[in-house]
Short mmCIF file of C-alpha atoms in Angstrom, two decimals:
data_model
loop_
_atom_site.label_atom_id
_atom_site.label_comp_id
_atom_site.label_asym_id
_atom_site.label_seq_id
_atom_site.Cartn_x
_atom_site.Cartn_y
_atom_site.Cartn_z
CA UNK A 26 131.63 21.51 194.43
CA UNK A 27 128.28 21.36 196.33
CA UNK A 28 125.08 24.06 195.82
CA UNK A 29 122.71 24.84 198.01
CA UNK A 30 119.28 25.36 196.98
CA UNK A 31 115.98 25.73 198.68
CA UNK A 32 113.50 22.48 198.55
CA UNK A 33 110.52 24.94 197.47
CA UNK A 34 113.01 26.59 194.87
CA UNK A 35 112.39 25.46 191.37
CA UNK A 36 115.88 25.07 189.60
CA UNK A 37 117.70 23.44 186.58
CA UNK A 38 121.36 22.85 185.89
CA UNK A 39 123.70 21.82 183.20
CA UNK A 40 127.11 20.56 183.08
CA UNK A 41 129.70 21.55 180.79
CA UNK A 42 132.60 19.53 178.89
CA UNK A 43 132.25 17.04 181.59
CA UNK A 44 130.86 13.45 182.67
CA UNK A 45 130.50 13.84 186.11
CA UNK A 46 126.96 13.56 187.77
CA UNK A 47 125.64 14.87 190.97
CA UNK A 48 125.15 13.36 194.14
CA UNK A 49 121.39 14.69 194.81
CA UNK A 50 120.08 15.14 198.53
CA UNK A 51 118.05 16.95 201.27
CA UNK A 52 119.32 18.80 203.58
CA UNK A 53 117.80 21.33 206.41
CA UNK A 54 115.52 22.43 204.56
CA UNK A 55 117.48 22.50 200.60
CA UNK A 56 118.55 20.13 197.98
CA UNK A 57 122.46 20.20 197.69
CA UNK A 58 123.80 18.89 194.42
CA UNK A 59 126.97 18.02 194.73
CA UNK A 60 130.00 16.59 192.75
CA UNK A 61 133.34 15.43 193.01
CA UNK A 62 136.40 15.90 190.30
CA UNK A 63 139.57 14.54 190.91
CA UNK A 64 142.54 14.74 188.09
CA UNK A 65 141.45 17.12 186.29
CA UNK A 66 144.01 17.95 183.39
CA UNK A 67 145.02 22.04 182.91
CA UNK A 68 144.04 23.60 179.86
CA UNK A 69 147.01 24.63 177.68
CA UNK A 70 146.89 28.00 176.06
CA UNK A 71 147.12 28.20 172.51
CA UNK A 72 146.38 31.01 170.25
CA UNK A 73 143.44 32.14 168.81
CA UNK A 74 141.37 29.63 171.05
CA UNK A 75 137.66 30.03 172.47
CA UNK A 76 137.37 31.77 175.97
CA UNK A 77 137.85 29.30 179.14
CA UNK A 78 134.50 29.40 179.70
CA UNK A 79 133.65 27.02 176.47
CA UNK A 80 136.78 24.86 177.05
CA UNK A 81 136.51 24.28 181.09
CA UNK A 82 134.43 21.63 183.36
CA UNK A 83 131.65 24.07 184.77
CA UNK A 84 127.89 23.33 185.85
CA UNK A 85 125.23 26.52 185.53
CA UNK A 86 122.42 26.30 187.69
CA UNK A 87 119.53 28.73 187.38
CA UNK A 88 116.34 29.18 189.10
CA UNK A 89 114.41 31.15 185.71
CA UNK A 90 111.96 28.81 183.98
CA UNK A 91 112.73 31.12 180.46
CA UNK A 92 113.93 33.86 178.90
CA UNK A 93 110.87 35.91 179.35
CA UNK A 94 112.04 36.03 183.29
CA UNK A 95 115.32 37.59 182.16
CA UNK A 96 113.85 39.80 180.07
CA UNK A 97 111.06 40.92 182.12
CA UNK A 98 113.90 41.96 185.02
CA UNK A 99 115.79 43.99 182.62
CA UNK A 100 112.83 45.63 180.88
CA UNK A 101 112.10 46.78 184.88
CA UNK A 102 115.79 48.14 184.94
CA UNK A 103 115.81 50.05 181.60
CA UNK A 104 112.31 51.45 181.01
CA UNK A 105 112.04 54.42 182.77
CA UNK A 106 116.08 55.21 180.96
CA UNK A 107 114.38 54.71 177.13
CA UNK A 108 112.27 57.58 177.51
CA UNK A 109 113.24 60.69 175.30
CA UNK A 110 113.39 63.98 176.57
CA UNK A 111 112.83 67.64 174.67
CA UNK A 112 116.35 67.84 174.46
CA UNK A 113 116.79 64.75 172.65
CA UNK A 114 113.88 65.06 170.17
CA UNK A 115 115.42 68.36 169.19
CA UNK A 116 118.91 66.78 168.96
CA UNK A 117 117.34 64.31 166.57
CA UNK A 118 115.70 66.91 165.08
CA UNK A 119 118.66 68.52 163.97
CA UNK A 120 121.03 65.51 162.83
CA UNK A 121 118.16 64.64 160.72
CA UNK A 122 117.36 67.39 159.11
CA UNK A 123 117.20 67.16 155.01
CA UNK A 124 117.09 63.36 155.77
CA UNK A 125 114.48 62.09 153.03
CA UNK A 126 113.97 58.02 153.72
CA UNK A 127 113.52 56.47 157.54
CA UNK A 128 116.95 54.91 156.78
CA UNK A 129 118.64 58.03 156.47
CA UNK A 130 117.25 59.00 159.40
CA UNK A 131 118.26 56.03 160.87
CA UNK A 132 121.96 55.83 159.71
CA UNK A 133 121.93 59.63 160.94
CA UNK A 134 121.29 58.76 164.92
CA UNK A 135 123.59 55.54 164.46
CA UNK A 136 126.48 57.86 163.42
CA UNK A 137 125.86 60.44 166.05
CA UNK A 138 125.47 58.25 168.84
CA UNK A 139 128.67 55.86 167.73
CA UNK A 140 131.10 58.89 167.13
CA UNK A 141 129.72 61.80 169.54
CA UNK A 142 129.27 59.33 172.99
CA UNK A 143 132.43 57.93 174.27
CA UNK A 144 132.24 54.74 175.63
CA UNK A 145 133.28 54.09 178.67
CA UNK A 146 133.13 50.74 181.17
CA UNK A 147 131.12 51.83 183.92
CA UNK A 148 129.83 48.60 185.72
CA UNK A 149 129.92 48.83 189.54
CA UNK A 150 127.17 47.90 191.52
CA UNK A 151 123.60 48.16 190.45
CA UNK A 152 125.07 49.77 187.22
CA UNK A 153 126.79 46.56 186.26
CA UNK A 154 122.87 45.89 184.92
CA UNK A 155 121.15 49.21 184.64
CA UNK A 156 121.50 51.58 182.00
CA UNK A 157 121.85 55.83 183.00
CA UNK A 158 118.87 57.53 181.46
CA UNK A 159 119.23 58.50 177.48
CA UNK A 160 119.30 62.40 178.77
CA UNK A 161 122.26 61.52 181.01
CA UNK A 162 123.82 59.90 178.51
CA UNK A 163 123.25 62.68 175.33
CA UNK A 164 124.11 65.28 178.39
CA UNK A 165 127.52 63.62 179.81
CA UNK A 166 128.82 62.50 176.27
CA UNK A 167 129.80 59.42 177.46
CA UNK A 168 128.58 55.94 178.94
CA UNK A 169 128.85 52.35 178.83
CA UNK A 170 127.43 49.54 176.15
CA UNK A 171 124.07 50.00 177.83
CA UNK A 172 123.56 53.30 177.84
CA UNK A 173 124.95 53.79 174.24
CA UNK A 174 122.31 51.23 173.29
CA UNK A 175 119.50 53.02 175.75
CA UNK A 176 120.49 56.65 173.90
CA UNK A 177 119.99 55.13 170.52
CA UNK A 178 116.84 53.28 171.20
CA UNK A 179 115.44 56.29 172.74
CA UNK A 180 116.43 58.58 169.76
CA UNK A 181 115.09 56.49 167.72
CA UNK A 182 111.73 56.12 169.00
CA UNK A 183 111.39 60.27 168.11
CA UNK A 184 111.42 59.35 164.42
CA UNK A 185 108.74 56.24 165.14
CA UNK A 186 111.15 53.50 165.46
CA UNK A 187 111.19 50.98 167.74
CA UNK A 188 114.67 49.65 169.22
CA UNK A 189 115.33 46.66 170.96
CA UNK A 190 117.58 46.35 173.68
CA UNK A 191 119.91 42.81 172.57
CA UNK A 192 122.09 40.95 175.37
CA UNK A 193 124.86 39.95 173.77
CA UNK A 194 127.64 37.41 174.73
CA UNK A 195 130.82 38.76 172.16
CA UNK A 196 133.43 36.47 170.78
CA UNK A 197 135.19 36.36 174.24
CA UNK A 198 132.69 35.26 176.37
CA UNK A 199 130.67 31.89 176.12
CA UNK A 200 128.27 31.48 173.74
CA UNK A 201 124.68 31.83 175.03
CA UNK A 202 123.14 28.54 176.06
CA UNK A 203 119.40 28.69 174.76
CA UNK A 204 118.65 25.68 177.27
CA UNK A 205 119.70 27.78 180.35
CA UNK A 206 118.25 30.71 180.95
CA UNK A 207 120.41 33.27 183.17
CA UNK A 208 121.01 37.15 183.29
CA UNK A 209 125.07 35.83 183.32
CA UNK A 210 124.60 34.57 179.97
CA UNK A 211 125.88 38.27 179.06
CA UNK A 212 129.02 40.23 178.58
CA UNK A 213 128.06 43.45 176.02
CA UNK A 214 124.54 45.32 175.03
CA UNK A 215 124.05 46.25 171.50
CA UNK A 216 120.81 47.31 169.96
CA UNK A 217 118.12 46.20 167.41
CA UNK A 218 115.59 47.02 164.86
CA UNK A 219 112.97 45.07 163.26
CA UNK A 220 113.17 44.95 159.22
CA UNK A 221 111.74 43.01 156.38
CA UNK A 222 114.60 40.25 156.80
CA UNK A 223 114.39 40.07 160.56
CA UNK A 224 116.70 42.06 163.10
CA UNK A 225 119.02 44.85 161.87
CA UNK A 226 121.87 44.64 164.69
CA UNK A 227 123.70 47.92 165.67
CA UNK A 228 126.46 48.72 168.06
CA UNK A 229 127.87 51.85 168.31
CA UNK A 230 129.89 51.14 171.04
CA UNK A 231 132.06 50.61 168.26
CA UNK A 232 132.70 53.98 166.47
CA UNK A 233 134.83 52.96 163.55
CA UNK A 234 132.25 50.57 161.92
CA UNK A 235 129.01 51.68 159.67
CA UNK A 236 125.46 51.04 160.10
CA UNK A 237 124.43 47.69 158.94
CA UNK A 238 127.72 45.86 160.05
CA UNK A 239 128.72 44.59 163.63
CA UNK A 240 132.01 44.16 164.89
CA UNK A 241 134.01 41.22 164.65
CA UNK A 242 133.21 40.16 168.14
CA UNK A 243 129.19 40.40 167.98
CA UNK A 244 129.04 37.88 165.25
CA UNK A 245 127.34 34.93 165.33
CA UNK A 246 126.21 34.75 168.71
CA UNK A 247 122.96 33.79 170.28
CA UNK A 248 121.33 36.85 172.19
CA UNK A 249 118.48 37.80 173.82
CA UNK A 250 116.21 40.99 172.26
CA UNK A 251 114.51 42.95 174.93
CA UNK A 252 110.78 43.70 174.12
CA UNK A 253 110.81 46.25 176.84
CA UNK A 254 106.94 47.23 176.38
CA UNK A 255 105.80 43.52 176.30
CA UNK A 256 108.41 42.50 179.20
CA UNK A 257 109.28 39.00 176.69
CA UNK A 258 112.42 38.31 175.38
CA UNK A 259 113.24 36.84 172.07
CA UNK A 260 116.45 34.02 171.70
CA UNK A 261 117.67 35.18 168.50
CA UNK A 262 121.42 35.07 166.66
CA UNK A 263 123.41 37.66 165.02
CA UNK A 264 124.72 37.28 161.61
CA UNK A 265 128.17 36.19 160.20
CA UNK A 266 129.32 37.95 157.55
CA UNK A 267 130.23 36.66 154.18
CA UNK A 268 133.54 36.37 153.13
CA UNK A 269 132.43 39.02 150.27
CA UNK A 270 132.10 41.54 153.00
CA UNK A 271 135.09 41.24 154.64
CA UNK A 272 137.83 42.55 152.31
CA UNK A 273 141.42 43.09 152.05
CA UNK A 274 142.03 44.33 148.42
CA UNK A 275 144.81 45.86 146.03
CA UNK A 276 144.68 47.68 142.87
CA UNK A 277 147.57 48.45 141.25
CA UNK A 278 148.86 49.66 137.37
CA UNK A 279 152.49 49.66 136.88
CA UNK A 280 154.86 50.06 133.81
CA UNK A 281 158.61 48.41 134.05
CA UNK A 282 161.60 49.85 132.47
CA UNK A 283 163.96 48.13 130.45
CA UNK A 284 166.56 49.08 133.20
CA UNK A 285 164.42 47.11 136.05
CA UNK A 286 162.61 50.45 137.49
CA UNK A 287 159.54 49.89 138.49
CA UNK A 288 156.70 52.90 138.40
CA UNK A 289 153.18 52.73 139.30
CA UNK A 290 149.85 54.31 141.07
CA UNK A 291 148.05 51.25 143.22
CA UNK A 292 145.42 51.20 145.83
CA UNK A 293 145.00 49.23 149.28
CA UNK A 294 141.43 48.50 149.36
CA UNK A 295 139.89 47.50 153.00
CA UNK A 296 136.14 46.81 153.82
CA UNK A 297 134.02 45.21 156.46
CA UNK A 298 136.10 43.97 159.91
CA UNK A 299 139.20 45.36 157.59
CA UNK A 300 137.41 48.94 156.89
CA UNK A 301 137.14 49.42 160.50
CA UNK A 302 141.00 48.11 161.43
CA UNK A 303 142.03 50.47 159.17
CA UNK A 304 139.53 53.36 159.99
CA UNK A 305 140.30 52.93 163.80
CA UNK A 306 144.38 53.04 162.97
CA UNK A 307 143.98 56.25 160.89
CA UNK A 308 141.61 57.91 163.30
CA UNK A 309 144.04 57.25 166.16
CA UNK A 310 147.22 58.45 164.33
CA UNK A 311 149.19 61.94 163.44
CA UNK A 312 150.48 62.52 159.97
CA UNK A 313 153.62 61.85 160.32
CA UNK A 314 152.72 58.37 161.93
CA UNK A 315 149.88 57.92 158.57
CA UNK A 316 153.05 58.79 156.54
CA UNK A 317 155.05 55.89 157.97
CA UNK A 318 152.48 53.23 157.45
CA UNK A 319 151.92 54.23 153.81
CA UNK A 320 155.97 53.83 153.76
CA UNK A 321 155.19 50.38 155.51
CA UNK A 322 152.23 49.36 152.95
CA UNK A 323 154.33 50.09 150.37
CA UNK A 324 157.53 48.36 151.30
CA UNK A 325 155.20 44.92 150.92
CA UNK A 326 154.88 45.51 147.44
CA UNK A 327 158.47 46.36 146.94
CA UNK A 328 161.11 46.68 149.54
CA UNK A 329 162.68 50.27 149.22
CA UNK A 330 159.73 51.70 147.15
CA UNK A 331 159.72 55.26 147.45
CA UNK A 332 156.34 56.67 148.14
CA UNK A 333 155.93 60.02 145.90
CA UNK A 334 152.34 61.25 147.67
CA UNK A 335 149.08 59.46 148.63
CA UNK A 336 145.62 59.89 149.06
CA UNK A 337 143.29 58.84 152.09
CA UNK A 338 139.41 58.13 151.54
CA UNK A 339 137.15 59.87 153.47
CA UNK A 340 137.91 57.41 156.70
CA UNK A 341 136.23 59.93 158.84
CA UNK A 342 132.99 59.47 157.57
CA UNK A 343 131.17 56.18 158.15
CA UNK A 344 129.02 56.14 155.48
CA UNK A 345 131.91 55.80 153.04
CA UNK A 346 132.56 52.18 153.75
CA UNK A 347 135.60 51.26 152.23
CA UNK A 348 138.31 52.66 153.28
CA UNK A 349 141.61 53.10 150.94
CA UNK A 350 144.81 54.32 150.39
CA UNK A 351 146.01 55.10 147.22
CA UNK A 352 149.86 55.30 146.85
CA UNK A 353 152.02 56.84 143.65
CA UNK A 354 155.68 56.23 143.20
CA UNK A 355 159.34 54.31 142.13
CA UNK A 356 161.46 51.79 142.91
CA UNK A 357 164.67 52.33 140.91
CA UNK A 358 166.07 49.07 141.82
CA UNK A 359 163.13 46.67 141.66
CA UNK A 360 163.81 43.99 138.51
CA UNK A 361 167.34 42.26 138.23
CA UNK A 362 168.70 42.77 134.77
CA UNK A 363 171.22 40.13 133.18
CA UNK A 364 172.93 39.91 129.42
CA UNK A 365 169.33 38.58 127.86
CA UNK A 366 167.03 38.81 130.67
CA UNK A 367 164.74 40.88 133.25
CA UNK A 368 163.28 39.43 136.56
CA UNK A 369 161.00 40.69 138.40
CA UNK A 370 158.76 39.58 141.40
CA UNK A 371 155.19 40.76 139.97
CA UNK A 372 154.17 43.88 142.34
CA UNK A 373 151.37 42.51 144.40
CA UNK A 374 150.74 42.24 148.45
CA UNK A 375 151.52 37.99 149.32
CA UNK A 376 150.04 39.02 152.73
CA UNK A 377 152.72 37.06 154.63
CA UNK A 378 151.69 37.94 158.06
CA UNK A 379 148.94 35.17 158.14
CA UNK A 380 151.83 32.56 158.09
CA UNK A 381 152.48 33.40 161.86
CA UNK A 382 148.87 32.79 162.78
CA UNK A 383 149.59 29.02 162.03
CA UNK A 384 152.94 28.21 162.89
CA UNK A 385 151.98 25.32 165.03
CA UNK A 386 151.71 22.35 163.35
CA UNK A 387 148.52 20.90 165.18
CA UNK A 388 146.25 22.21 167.72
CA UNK A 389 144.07 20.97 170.67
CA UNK A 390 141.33 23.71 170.46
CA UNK A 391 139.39 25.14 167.88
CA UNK A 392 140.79 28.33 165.88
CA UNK A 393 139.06 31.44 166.40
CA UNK A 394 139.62 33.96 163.44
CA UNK A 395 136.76 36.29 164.57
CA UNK A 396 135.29 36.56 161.01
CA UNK A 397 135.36 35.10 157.35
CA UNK A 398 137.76 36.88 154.93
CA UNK A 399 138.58 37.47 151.20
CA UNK A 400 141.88 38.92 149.99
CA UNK A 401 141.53 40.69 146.22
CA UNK A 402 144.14 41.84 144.19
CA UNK A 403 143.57 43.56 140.62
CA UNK A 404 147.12 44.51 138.86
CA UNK A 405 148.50 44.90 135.51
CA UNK A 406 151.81 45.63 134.58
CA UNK A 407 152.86 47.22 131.30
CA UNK A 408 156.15 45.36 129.84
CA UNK A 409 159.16 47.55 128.50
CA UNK A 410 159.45 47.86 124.65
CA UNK A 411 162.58 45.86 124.09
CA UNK A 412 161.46 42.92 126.06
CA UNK A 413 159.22 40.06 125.81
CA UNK A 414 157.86 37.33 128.01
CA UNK A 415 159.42 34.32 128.01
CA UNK A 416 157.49 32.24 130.44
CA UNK A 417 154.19 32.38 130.43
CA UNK A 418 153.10 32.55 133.56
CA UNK A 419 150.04 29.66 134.55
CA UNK A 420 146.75 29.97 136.18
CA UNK A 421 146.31 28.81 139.79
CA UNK A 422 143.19 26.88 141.59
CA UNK A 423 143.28 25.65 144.98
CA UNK A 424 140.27 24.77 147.38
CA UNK A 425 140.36 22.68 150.88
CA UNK A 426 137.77 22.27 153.24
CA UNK A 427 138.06 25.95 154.89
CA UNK A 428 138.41 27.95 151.51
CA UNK A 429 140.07 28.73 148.32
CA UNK A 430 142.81 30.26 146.38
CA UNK A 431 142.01 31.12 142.38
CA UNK A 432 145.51 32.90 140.64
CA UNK A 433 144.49 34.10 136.72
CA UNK A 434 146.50 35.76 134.35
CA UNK A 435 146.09 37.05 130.96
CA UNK A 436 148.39 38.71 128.52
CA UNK A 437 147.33 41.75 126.51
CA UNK A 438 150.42 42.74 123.97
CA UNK A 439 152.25 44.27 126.53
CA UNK A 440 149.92 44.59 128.95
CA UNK A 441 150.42 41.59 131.95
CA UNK A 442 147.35 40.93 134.18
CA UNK A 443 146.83 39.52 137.20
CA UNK A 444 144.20 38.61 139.72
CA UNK A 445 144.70 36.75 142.95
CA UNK A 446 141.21 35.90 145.69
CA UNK A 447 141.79 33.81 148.69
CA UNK A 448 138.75 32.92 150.52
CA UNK A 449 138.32 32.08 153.93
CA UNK A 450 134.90 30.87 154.54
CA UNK A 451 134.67 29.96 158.79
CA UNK A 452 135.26 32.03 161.48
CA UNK A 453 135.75 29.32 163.74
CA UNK A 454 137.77 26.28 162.35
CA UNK A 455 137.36 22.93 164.39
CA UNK A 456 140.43 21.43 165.32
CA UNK A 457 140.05 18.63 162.68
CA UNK A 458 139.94 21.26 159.88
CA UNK A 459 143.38 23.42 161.48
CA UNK A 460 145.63 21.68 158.82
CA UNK A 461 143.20 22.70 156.04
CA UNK A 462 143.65 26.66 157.21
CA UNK A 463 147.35 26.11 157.69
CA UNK A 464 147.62 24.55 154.04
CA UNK A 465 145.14 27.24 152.95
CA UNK A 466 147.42 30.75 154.55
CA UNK A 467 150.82 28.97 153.41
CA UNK A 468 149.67 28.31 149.98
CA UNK A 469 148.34 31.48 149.48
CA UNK A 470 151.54 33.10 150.83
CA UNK A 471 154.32 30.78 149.20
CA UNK A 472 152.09 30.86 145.49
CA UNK A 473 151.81 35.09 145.38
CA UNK A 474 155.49 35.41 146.80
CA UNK A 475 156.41 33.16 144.02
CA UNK A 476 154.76 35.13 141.05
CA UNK A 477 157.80 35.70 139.07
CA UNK A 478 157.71 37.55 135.43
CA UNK A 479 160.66 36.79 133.36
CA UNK A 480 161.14 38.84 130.31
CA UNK A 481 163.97 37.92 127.45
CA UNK A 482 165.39 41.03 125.59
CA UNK A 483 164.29 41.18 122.12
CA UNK A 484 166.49 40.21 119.26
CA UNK A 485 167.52 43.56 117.62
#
C-alpha cells in the first residue's frame, strides 16, 4: 500500500491493529509512505462482533491539523440550511402552543420532527455531506439524518434554543479516533443541546424512541458537536445508558386451582432500547398480527394459555415511555395433579431466547450487545385452599464480572411471591469476559425455568 502526498502538504497518519511501519521517501515532488503486508490472516465472522473497520489492519492519513478544520467545513455546508423560515416559526408556533416550560417546548419539536419527517437515505454526491434547507425539509416531509437534525436545530432556534449539529459514528461504524482528525470519521448526524449536565443528545431519525434517550446504536461513541456560529468543533461522547433504563419487565397476579388451572391478569413491561423494540413492532403491525404476538407473549408464560382480552399502552405517543401489554386469561391444563400433590412451573417469563446469543463456547472478538440491560419480574401467586407448600422454595444470588442475577421469595399465608432481576452491566464484553456473559444468560435461563412450586394436599 503506498500514498502519495505532496512535500509542502502537512499530514499525519495512524496505523491500526497492526505492527507494520512505513518505508518513508521523496519522490517528484511528494513523500510516499509506503508499506508492505504479507500473510495476513482473514477475519472470521462471529456474531455480535465490532464492525471490520475496528478489527482490520488499516492506516488513516489526514491532512487536518484538528477538529476545528472539520468543523469549520461543515459549518460552511450547513449554515445557510439552519435558518428558519415564516413557515417554520408558525409551525412551531402551533405544536407549541399551551406548552408552559422550554422543555415542553422542546419535547414538542422533538416529537414532531421524529414522527412527521420520514427519513430517508439520500447521500449522492455533494449531498452525501450537505444538509437540504430546514424549509425543504418541513415542506417535502422527508429527508436524511442531516436534514432531520438541520429541521430540528432550526425549529428550535424559534423558541431561543440553540442546537448543535453532532457527527456521529453509530455502533456499526468505527469508533471516532480523537487523535485523527477526518470528515470520514462519520456515518450518522444527530443533534444537540446544551444543559446544566452537559449535552442533551437527540435523534429523531429514530421515531419510536422519546426525548432524552438515543438509540441503541448512538451510544457511547465519541462525536464531534458543530458550533456552526463559531466554526469550532467540540470532541465530545454520548452516554450509555444504565442498566436501570433499559428494561424488560413482568407483572403478574395469579390464583391456582386445586384442579391445576391456572388464572391470572399480568403485564409485559418494556422501557428504554426495549420501549422502542416494542413501540416500533406495534406501530408497524395490524391487529390481527398485535393479536398473535400477545398469543406469542403469552405462550412463554404458559404454553397453551388462552388469552381472554388485552390492553396496549398508549405506544403511539412518545411521551408515555414505557410501553406495556397487559394480558387476562386461563390455562386449564397448567399444574400436574397426582394422589397428594400439585406441580406447577411458577408463571414467570425465563427469557430463553438469550441462550442462542451465546451458544459458542469461546470467541475471538469482543461481544457487542448494543446496550446494558435489566430483566424485572414482580409475581405472586395465590395457592388453592386445600393445598399447602411443601418445599419452600430458596432465595437466589448470583454475580460474575458482567452482572448479576438476585431470585427472592416470600410466603404470605397463601399468597407466594416472587421477584427475579438480572443485570447486565456492559454493552461491549471483551473477549476475556465472554464466558462470564455466557455463565450469566444460562444461569439466568436454567434458574427461572427451574422455579418449581410443589404443593401437598391437605390432610382432611
Amino acid at each position: 500500500f503506498k500514498a502519495y502526498i505532496p512535500e509542502d502538504k502537512y499530514y499525519r497518519y495512524k496505523e491500526y491493529n497492526m505492527t507494520e511501519k512505513p518505508e518513508i521517501k521523496k519522490e517528484n515532488g511528494y513523500i510516499v509512505l509506503s508499506w508492505k503486508l504479507t500473510d495476513v490472516p482473514p477475519i472470521e465472522r462471529e456474531p455480535n462482533m465490532p464492525p471490520m473497520g475496528e478489527l482490520a489492519k488499516k492506516v488513516v492519513i489526514t491532512s487536518l491539523k484538528n477538529w476545528n478544520r472539520v468543523a469549520k467545513w461543515y459549518s460552511d455546508l450547513a449554515k445557510e440550511a439552519l435558518e428558519p423560515d415564516e413557515t417554520i416559526a408558525e409551525t412551531v408556533k402551533k405544536i407549541t402552543a399551551g406548552k408552559k416550560t422550554q422543555e415542553e417546548k422542546i419535547r414538542a419539536i422533538y416529537n414532531f420532527v421524529a414522527q412527521n419527517i420520514r427519513y430517508v437515505g439520500m447521500e449522492f454526491g455533494i449531498n452525501g455531506y450537505k444538509p437540504h434547507k430546514a424549509t425543504e425539509v418541513l415542506k417535502s416531509r422527508y429527508g436524511d439524518c442531516k436534514d432531520h437534525a438541520t429541521l430540528l436545530i432550526a425549529m428550535l432556534k424559534v423558541i431561543g434554543v440553540k442546537g448543535y449539529p453532532v457527527l456521529i459514528p453509530t455502533l456499526s461504524a468505527s469508533n471516532m479516533d480523537a487523535e485523527v482528525p477526518v470528515p470520514t470519521a462519520f456515518n450518522h448526524e444527530i443533534a444537540a443541546i446544551k444543559t446544566e449536565n452537559g449535552f442533551l443528545y437527540m435523534d429523531t431519525t429514530s421515531d419510536n424512541t422519546p426525548f432524552t434517550y438515543l438509540p441503541a446504536g448512538d451510544q457511547g461513541r465519541r462525536v464531534l458537536v458543530v458550533d456552526v456560529e463559531k466554526e469550532k468543533g467540540i470532541v465530545s461522547e454520548t452516554p450509555v445508558a444504565p442498566p436501570e433504563k433499559n428494561v424488560e419487565g413482568f407483572e403478574g397476579e395469579f390464583k391456582l386451582s386445586p384442579f391445576g388451572k391456572l388464572t391470572g391478569n399480568f403485564k409485559f413491561i418494556y422501557r428504554g432500547v426495549y420501549s422502542s423494540f416494542e413501540r416500533s413492532r406495534l406501530l408497524s403491525s395490524t391487529l390481527d398480527s398485535i393479536k398473535r404476538h400477545v398469543d406469542e407473549l403469552a405462550s412463554k408464560i404458559s404454553p397453551g394459555f388462552d388469552v381472554e382480552k388485552f390492553a396496549l399502552s398508549n405506544y403511539k405517543d412518545l411521551n408515555v415511555i414505557d410501553v406495556w401489554i397487559e394480558v387476562d386469561g386461563e390455562d386449564m391444563n397448567y399444574g400436574t395433579l397426582t394422589s397428594h400433590f400439585l406441580l406447577a412451573k411458577f408463571p414467570t417469563p425465563d427469557y430463553s431466547r438469550v441462550v442462542s446469543l451465546v451458544a459458542s463456547k469461546e470467541r475471538k472478538y469482543p461481544y457487542v450487545v448494543g446496550y446494558m440491560m435489566s430483566k424485572k419480574s414482580n409475581v405472586e401467586l395465590k395457592l388453592p385452599p386445600t393445598f399447602e407448600l411443601y418445599l419452600k422454595p430458596e432465595n437466589f444470588y448470583f454475580k460474575n464480572r458482567v452482572g448479576s442475577l438476585e431470585i427472592k421469595w416470600k410466603v404470605d399465608g397463601r399468597i407466594l411471591r416472587f421477584s427475579s432481576k438480572m443485570v447486565l452491566n456492559k454493552n461491549v464484553v471483551p473477549p476475556e469476559e465472554y464466558r462470564d456473559l455466557r455463565e450469566l444468560f444460562n444461569t439466568t435461563v436454567k434458574t427461572l425455568r427451574n422455579q418449581i412450586v410443589v404443593l401437598k394436599r391437605k390432610k382432611q
